[in-house]
PDB file of C-alpha atoms in Angstrom:
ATOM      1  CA  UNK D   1     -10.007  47.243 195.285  1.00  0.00           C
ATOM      2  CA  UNK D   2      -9.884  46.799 191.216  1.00  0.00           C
ATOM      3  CA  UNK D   3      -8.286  50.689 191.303  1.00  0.00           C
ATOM      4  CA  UNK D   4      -5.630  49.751 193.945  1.00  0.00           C
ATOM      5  CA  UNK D   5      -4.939  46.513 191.747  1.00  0.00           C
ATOM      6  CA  UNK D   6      -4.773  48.278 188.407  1.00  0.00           C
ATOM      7  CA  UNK D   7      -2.317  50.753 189.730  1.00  0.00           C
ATOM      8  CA  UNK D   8       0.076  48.155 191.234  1.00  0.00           C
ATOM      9  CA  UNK D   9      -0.103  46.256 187.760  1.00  0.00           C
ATOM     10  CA  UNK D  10       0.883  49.648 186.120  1.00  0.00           C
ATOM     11  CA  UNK D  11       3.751  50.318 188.443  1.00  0.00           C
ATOM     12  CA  UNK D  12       5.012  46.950 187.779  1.00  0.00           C
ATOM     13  CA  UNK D  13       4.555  47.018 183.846  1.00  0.00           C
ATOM     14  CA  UNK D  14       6.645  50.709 184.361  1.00  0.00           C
ATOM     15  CA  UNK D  15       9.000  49.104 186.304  1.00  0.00           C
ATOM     16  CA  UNK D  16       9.324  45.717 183.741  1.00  0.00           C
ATOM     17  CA  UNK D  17      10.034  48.193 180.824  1.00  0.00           C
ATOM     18  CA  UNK D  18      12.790  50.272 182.994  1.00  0.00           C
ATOM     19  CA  UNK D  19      14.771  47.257 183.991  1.00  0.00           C
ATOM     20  CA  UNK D  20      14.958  46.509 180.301  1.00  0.00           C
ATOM     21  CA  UNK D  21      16.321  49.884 178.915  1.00  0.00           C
ATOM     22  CA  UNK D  22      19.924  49.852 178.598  1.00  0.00           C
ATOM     23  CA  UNK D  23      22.406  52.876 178.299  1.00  0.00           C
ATOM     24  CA  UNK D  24      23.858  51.428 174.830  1.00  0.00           C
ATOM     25  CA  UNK D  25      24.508  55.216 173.055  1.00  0.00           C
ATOM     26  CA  UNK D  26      22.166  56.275 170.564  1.00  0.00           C
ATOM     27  CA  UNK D  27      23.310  57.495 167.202  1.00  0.00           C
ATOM     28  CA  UNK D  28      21.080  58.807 164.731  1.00  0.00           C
ATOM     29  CA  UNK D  29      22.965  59.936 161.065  1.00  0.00           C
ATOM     30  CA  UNK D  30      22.850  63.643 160.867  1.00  0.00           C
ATOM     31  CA  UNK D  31      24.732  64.026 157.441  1.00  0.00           C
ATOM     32  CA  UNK D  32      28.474  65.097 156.547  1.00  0.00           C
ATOM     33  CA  UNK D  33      29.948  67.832 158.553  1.00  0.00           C
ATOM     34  CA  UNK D  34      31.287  70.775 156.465  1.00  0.00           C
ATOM     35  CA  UNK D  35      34.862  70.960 155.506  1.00  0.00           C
ATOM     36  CA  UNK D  36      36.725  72.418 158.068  1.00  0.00           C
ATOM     37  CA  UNK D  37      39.483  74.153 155.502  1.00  0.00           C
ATOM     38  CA  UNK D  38      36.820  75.571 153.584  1.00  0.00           C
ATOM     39  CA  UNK D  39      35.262  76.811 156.456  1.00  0.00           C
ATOM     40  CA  UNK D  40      38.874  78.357 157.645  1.00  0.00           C
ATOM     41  CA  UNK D  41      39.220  80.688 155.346  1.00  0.00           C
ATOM     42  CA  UNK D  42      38.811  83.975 154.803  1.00  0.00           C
ATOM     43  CA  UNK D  43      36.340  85.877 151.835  1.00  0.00           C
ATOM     44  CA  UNK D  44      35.121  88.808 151.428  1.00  0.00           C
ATOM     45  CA  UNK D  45      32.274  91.065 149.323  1.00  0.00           C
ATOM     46  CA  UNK D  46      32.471  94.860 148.299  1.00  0.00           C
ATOM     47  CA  UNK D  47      28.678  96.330 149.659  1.00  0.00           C
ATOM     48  CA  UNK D  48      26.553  99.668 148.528  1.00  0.00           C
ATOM     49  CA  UNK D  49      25.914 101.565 151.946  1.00  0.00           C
ATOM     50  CA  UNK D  50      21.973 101.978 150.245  1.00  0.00           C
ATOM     51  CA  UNK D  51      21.614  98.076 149.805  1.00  0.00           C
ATOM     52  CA  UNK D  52      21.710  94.744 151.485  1.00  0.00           C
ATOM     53  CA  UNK D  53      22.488  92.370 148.625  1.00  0.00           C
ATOM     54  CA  UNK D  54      24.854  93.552 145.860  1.00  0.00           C
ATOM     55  CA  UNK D  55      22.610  95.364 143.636  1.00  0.00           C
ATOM     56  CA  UNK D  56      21.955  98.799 143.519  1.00  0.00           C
ATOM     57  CA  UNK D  57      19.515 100.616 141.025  1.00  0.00           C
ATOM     58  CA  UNK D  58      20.756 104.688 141.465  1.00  0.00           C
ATOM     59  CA  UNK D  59      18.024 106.878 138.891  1.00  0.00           C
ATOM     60  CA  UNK D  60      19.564 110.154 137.822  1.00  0.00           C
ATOM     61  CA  UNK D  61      17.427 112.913 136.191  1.00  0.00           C
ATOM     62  CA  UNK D  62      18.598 115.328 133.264  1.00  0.00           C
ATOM     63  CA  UNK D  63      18.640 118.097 135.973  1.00  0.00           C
ATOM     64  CA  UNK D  64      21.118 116.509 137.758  1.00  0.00           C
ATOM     65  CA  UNK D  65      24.989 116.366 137.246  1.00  0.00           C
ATOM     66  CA  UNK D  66      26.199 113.348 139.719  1.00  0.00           C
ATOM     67  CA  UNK D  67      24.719 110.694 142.009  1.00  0.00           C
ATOM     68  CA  UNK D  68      26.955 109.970 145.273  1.00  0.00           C
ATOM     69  CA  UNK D  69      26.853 106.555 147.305  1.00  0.00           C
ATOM     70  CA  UNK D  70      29.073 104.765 149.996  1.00  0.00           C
ATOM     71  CA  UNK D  71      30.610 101.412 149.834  1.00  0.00           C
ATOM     72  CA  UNK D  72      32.326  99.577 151.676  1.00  0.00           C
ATOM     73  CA  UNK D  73      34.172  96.134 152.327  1.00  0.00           C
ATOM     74  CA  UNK D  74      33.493  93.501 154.646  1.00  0.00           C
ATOM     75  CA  UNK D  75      35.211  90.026 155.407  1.00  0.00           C
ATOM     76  CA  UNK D  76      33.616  86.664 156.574  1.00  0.00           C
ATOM     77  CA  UNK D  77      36.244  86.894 159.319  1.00  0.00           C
ATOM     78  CA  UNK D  78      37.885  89.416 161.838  1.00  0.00           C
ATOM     79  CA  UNK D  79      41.553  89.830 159.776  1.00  0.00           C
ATOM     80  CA  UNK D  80      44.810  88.798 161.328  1.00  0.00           C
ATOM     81  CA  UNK D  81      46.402  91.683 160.196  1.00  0.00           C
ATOM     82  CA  UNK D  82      45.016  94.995 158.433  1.00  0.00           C
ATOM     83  CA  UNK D  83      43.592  94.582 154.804  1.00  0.00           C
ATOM     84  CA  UNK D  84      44.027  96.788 152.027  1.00  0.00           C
ATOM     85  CA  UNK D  85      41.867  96.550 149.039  1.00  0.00           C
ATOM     86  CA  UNK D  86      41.029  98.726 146.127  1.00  0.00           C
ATOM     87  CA  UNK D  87      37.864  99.326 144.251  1.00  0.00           C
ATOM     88  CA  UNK D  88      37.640  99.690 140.619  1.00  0.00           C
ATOM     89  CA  UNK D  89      34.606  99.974 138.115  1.00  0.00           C
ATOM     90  CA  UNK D  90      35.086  97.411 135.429  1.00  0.00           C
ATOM     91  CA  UNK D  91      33.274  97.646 132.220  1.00  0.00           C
ATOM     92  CA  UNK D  92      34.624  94.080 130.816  1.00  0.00           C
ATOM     93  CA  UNK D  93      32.026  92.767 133.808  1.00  0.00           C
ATOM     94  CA  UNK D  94      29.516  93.765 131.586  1.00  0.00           C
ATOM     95  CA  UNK D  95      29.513  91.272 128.785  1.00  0.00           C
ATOM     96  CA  UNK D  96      29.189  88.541 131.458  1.00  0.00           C
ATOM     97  CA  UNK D  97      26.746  90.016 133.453  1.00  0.00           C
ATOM     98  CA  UNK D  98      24.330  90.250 130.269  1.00  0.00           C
ATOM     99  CA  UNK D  99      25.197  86.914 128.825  1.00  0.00           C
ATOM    100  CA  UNK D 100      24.520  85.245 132.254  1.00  0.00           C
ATOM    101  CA  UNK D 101      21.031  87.112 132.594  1.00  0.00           C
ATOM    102  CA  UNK D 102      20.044  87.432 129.354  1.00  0.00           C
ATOM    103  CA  UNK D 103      19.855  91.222 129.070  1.00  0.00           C
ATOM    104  CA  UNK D 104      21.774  93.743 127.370  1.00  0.00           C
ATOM    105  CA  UNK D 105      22.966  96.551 129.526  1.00  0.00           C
ATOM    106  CA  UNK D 106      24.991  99.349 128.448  1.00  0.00           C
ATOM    107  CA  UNK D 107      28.529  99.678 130.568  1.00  0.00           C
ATOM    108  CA  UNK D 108      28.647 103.117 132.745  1.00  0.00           C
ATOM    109  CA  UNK D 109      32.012 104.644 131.431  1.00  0.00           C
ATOM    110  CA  UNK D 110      34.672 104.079 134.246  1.00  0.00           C
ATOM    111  CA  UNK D 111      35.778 107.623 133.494  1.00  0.00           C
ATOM    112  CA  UNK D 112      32.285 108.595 134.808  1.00  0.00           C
ATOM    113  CA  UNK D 113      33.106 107.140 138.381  1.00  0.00           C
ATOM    114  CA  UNK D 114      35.215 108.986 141.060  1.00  0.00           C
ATOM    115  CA  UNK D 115      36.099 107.047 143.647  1.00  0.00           C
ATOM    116  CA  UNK D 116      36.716 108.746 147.312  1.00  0.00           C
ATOM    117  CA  UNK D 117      40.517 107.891 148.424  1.00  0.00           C
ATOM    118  CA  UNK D 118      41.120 106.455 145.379  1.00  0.00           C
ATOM    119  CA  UNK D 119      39.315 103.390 145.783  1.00  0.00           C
ATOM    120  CA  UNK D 120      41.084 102.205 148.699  1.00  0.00           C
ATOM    121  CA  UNK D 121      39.142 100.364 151.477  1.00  0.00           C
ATOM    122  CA  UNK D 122      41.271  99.372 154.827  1.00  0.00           C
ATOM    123  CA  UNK D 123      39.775  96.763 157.177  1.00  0.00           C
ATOM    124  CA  UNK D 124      41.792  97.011 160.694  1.00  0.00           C
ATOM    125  CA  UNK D 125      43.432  93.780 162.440  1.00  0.00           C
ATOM    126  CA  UNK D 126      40.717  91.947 164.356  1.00  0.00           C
ATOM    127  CA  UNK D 127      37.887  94.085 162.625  1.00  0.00           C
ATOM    128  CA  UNK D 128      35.745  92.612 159.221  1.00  0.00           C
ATOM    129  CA  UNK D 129      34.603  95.744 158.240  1.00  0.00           C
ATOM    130  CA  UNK D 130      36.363  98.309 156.329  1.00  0.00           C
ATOM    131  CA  UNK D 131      35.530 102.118 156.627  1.00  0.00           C
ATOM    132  CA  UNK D 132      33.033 103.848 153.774  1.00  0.00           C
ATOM    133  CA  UNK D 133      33.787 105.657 151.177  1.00  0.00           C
ATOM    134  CA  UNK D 134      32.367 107.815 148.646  1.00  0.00           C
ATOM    135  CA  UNK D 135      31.243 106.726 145.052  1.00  0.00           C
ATOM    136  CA  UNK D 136      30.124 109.650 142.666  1.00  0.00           C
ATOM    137  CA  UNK D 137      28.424 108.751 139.188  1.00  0.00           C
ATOM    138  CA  UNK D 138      28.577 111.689 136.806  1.00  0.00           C
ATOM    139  CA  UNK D 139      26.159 111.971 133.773  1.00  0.00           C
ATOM    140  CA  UNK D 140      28.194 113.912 131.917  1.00  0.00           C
ATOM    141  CA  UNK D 141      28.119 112.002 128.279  1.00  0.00           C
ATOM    142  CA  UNK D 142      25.387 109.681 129.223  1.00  0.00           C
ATOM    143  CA  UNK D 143      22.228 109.269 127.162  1.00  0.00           C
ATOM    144  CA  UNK D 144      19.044 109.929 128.588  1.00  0.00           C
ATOM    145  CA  UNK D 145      16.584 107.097 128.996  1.00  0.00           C
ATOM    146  CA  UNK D 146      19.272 104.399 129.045  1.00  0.00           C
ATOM    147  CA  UNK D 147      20.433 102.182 131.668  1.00  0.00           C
ATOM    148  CA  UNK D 148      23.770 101.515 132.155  1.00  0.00           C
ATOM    149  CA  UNK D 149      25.354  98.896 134.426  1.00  0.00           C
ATOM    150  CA  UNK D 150      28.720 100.019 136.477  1.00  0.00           C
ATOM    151  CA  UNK D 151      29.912  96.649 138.042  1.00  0.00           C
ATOM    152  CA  UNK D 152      32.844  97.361 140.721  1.00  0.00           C
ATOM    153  CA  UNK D 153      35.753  95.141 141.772  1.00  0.00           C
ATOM    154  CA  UNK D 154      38.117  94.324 144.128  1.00  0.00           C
ATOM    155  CA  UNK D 155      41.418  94.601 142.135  1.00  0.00           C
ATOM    156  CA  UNK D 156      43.982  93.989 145.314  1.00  0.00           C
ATOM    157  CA  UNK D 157      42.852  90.613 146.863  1.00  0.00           C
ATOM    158  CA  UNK D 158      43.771  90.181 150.396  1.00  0.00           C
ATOM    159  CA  UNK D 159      45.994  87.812 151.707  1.00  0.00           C
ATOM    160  CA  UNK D 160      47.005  86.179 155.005  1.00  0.00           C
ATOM    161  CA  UNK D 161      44.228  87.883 156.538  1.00  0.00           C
TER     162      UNK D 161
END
């Protein structure tokens, strides 16, 4: 009897606690949304077909006369309309790059870099991905046992992609 009592006095209780729920909303602060323009537009980063991030370490011996690697360009978003950009190597990168990480890095000679196509990287309409294209170091001039740093640019932002 104390069993069949105890549940009946639970089912009640249940019941006492459902009747006073109400269906008022329930909000909890989950933080600033993003910026919507910021979000809209449109950026883009030059990659190293051997790398993920944008740092590539390419070790040449004295035996050999050139190192070759693929890059290409990709966008954050599908473009509108096809993108053109053009890749340069620019030495002046240097100086910042060793004043922001402490180091002291020699600059690879731009006339030591042959771009493929002449630099040029073309990212179709509706595509975020340009095609690759060959990047050959030659070590004709350079000294042996130093590193050198070749940053590379984009010198042709898009626009109203």
């Amino acid at each position: 009897m104390k069993k069949y009592t105890i549940k009946h006095l639970l089912f009640l209780l249940l019941l006492i606690v459902m009747a006073g729920c109400t269906e008022d909303p329930i909000s909890m602060a989950a933080g600033k949304l993003p910026d919507e323009v910021a979000m809209s537009k449109i950026g883009g980063i030059l990659y190293s077909e051997k790398s993920l991030t944008n740092k590539l370490a390419i070790r040449l011996s004295k035996d050999e006369t050139s190192a070759t690697d693929a890059i290409y360009y990709t966008l954050t978003q599908p473009a509108a309309s096809a993108v053109t950009v053009t890749a340069i190597a620019d030495e002046k990168l240097v100086d910042i790059y060793n004043e922001t990480n402490l180091t002291s890095l020699k600059a690879l000679p731009a006339a030591n870099v042959q771009f493929e196509k002449g630099g040029t990287l073309t990212i179709a309409a509706g595509k975020q991905v340009s095609e690759k294209i060959k990047v050959t170091i030659l070590t004709q001039g350079l000294e042996a046992e130093t590193t050198y740093l070749l940053p590379l640019t984009i010198v042709q932002a898009p626009t109203d992609v």
